[in-house]
Amino acid sequence: MENGLAHEDSAFINFRRYARDPKEHGYRWVDIKRLRFSAESMDDGELHAALIGHEQFRNDYAGGGVLSDGTRHGPYWLRLIAPDLYKSISQERAVQILREWVDPLWDVPTELETDLQREVFARVDAADGIYYLGELGDEAMHDWGGVHDSFHEFVLIDRAAGQVTLLVAADD
């Protein structure tokens, strides 16, 4: 168990797989990483710190995958991300952000909606705590951090399941 968290599994939803036309929403995706923790072991701030320190967090989400010695996280320098940058939000607000990002004007294919419901929205619904990483500003962006058009990051804490989920929804 690294930093009190054990990587359980991951899922990746690539919208291109579902699009009728690859140009239609073809560069949107959701990356889900689930990590196990001992339910009574840490408060939310400690869970955030453990997650930030975990190898699975070292991902630039630009095709390189998880890098054990990585210095980037999404569009940001890893060293500039701290637990207090994650703000608690309601389930309703999390769903609103995600639904607006999915694009309410797009007729979402049934198979994609089913996968999003199972992998994303059911986890948001089950979470005891939902935290959102807002914009960190240009000074936090790494040297090629502008590759993402949209970057939404959530930390979902489900104490009953002893699970923390890192959910990144982005397009590039």
Protein backbone atom coordinates (compact mmCIF):
# COMPACT_ATOMS: atom_id res chain seq x y z
CA MET A 1 0.00 0.00 0.00
CA GLU A 2 1.65 3.22 -1.19
CA ASN A 3 1.03 6.25 1.05
CA GLY A 4 -1.86 4.38 2.69
CA LEU A 5 -3.57 3.82 -0.69
CA ALA A 6 -3.56 0.71 -2.88
CA HIS A 7 -4.38 1.07 -6.57
CA GLU A 8 -7.35 -1.17 -7.19
CA ASP A 9 -8.14 -0.65 -10.86
CA SER A 10 -8.67 1.90 -13.61
CA ALA A 11 -11.13 2.53 -16.41
CA PHE A 12 -10.91 4.72 -19.48
CA ILE A 13 -13.88 5.92 -21.51
CA ASN A 14 -12.88 7.28 -24.91
CA PHE A 15 -15.77 9.11 -26.57
CA ARG A 16 -14.29 8.39 -30.00
CA ARG A 17 -15.31 4.75 -29.55
CA TYR A 18 -18.98 5.80 -29.44
CA ALA A 19 -19.10 8.63 -31.99
CA ARG A 20 -20.82 8.10 -35.31
CA ASP A 21 -18.40 10.59 -36.84
CA PRO A 22 -14.86 10.62 -35.31
CA LYS A 23 -14.81 14.43 -35.57
CA GLU A 24 -17.90 14.57 -33.35
CA HIS A 25 -16.66 14.66 -29.76
CA GLY A 26 -13.84 12.28 -30.70
CA TYR A 27 -11.24 13.77 -28.39
CA ARG A 28 -13.19 13.59 -25.13
CA TRP A 29 -12.42 11.00 -22.54
CA VAL A 30 -12.78 10.12 -18.88
CA ASP A 31 -10.01 8.47 -16.87
CA ILE A 32 -11.02 6.77 -13.62
CA LYS A 33 -8.54 5.47 -11.05
CA ARG A 34 -9.81 3.67 -7.96
CA LEU A 35 -7.65 3.31 -4.89
CA ARG A 36 -8.44 1.41 -1.69
CA PHE A 37 -7.83 2.74 1.82
CA SER A 38 -8.60 1.62 5.34
CA ALA A 39 -11.90 3.39 6.11
CA GLU A 40 -10.91 4.70 9.53
CA SER A 41 -7.30 5.46 8.69
CA MET A 42 -7.38 8.99 7.24
CA ASP A 43 -9.43 12.16 7.14
CA ASP A 44 -10.24 13.77 3.78
CA GLY A 45 -7.18 16.06 3.82
CA GLU A 46 -4.89 13.11 4.52
CA LEU A 47 -6.53 11.15 1.71
CA HIS A 48 -5.88 14.05 -0.69
CA ALA A 49 -2.23 14.21 0.39
CA ALA A 50 -1.84 10.45 -0.01
CA LEU A 51 -3.44 10.58 -3.46
CA ILE A 52 -1.20 13.43 -4.62
CA GLY A 53 1.82 11.45 -3.40
CA HIS A 54 0.73 8.22 -5.09
CA GLU A 55 2.37 7.02 -8.30
CA GLN A 56 -1.04 6.82 -10.05
CA PHE A 57 -1.36 10.60 -9.67
CA ARG A 58 1.73 11.18 -11.84
CA ASN A 59 -0.05 11.26 -15.16
CA ASP A 60 0.01 14.09 -17.69
CA TYR A 61 -3.08 12.68 -19.43
CA ALA A 62 -1.48 13.33 -22.79
CA GLY A 63 -0.65 9.79 -23.84
CA GLY A 64 2.33 9.00 -21.64
CA GLY A 65 0.36 7.23 -18.92
CA VAL A 66 1.49 6.98 -15.32
CA LEU A 67 5.18 7.83 -14.87
CA SER A 68 6.69 6.82 -11.52
CA ASP A 69 9.12 9.75 -11.68
CA GLY A 70 6.71 12.10 -13.45
CA THR A 71 6.70 15.82 -12.69
CA ARG A 72 3.36 16.65 -14.32
CA HIS A 73 -0.27 16.05 -13.44
CA GLY A 74 -2.67 16.88 -16.23
CA PRO A 75 -1.83 20.40 -17.40
CA TYR A 76 -0.09 21.30 -14.13
CA TRP A 77 3.28 20.91 -12.50
CA LEU A 78 2.86 18.20 -9.88
CA ARG A 79 4.83 20.17 -7.26
CA LEU A 80 2.19 22.95 -7.34
CA ILE A 81 -0.78 20.73 -6.50
CA ALA A 82 -1.74 20.61 -2.81
CA PRO A 83 -4.66 19.08 -0.90
CA ASP A 84 -6.19 22.47 -0.08
CA LEU A 85 -6.64 23.26 -3.79
CA TYR A 86 -9.47 20.71 -3.94
CA LYS A 87 -12.77 22.32 -2.98
CA SER A 88 -15.71 20.40 -1.62
CA ILE A 89 -18.73 20.49 -3.93
CA SER A 90 -22.20 18.93 -3.86
CA GLN A 91 -23.25 15.90 -5.86
CA GLU A 92 -25.61 18.15 -7.82
CA ARG A 93 -22.80 20.53 -8.77
CA ALA A 94 -20.49 17.67 -9.77
CA VAL A 95 -23.18 16.19 -12.01
CA GLN A 96 -23.88 19.63 -13.51
CA ILE A 97 -20.19 20.16 -14.37
CA LEU A 98 -19.93 16.72 -15.92
CA ARG A 99 -23.21 16.94 -17.85
CA GLU A 100 -22.30 20.37 -19.25
CA TRP A 101 -18.93 18.97 -20.29
CA VAL A 102 -20.48 15.89 -21.94
CA ASP A 103 -22.46 18.46 -23.98
CA PRO A 104 -26.22 18.70 -23.60
CA LEU A 105 -26.58 19.55 -27.30
CA TRP A 106 -25.11 16.22 -28.38
CA ASP A 107 -27.37 13.18 -28.66
CA VAL A 108 -25.26 10.95 -26.41
CA PRO A 109 -25.23 7.37 -27.74
CA THR A 110 -26.96 4.86 -25.45
CA GLU A 111 -23.82 2.76 -24.95
CA LEU A 112 -21.79 5.80 -23.90
CA GLU A 113 -24.53 6.96 -21.52
CA THR A 114 -24.61 3.47 -19.98
CA ASP A 115 -20.83 3.46 -19.48
CA LEU A 116 -20.86 7.01 -18.06
CA GLN A 117 -23.66 6.07 -15.67
CA ARG A 118 -21.80 2.99 -14.42
CA GLU A 119 -18.26 4.37 -14.22
CA VAL A 120 -18.85 8.06 -13.48
CA PHE A 121 -22.30 9.06 -12.23
CA ALA A 122 -22.86 6.03 -9.97
CA ARG A 123 -19.53 6.80 -8.27
CA VAL A 124 -20.50 10.46 -7.82
CA ASP A 125 -23.81 9.32 -6.30
CA ALA A 126 -22.06 6.92 -3.88
CA ALA A 127 -19.44 9.42 -2.70
CA ASP A 128 -19.48 10.77 0.85
CA GLY A 129 -17.16 13.57 -0.21
CA ILE A 130 -16.71 15.16 -3.63
CA TYR A 131 -13.83 17.52 -4.30
CA TYR A 132 -13.10 19.52 -7.43
CA LEU A 133 -9.77 20.89 -8.60
CA GLY A 134 -10.48 24.30 -10.07
CA GLU A 135 -8.33 26.30 -12.47
CA LEU A 136 -4.87 26.77 -11.00
CA GLY A 137 -3.83 29.56 -13.35
CA ASP A 138 -1.11 29.99 -15.94
CA GLU A 139 1.71 29.94 -13.39
CA ALA A 140 0.83 26.34 -12.45
CA MET A 141 0.69 25.10 -16.04
CA HIS A 142 3.66 23.07 -17.17
CA ASP A 143 5.59 23.73 -20.37
CA TRP A 144 2.99 22.13 -22.67
CA GLY A 145 0.02 22.11 -20.30
CA GLY A 146 -2.28 23.88 -22.76
CA VAL A 147 -2.87 20.67 -24.71
CA HIS A 148 -6.22 20.11 -22.97
CA ASP A 149 -9.19 22.18 -24.12
CA SER A 150 -11.11 21.22 -20.97
CA PHE A 151 -9.78 19.54 -17.85
CA HIS A 152 -12.11 18.59 -14.99
CA GLU A 153 -10.75 16.71 -12.03
CA PHE A 154 -12.71 15.24 -9.15
CA VAL A 155 -11.70 13.27 -6.07
CA LEU A 156 -14.55 11.08 -4.86
CA ILE A 157 -14.35 9.61 -1.37
CA ASP A 158 -16.56 6.64 -0.55
CA ARG A 159 -15.85 5.72 3.06
CA ALA A 160 -18.31 2.81 3.15
CA ALA A 161 -16.42 1.16 0.28
CA GLY A 162 -13.01 2.33 1.56
CA GLN A 163 -12.34 3.80 -1.84
CA VAL A 164 -11.04 7.06 -3.26
CA THR A 165 -11.60 7.66 -6.95
CA LEU A 166 -9.62 10.08 -9.07
CA LEU A 167 -11.87 11.07 -11.95
CA VAL A 168 -10.51 13.18 -14.81
CA ALA A 169 -12.79 14.29 -17.65
CA ALA A 170 -11.01 16.14 -20.43
CA ASP A 171 -10.69 16.79 -24.11
CA ASP A 172 -7.67 17.55 -26.17
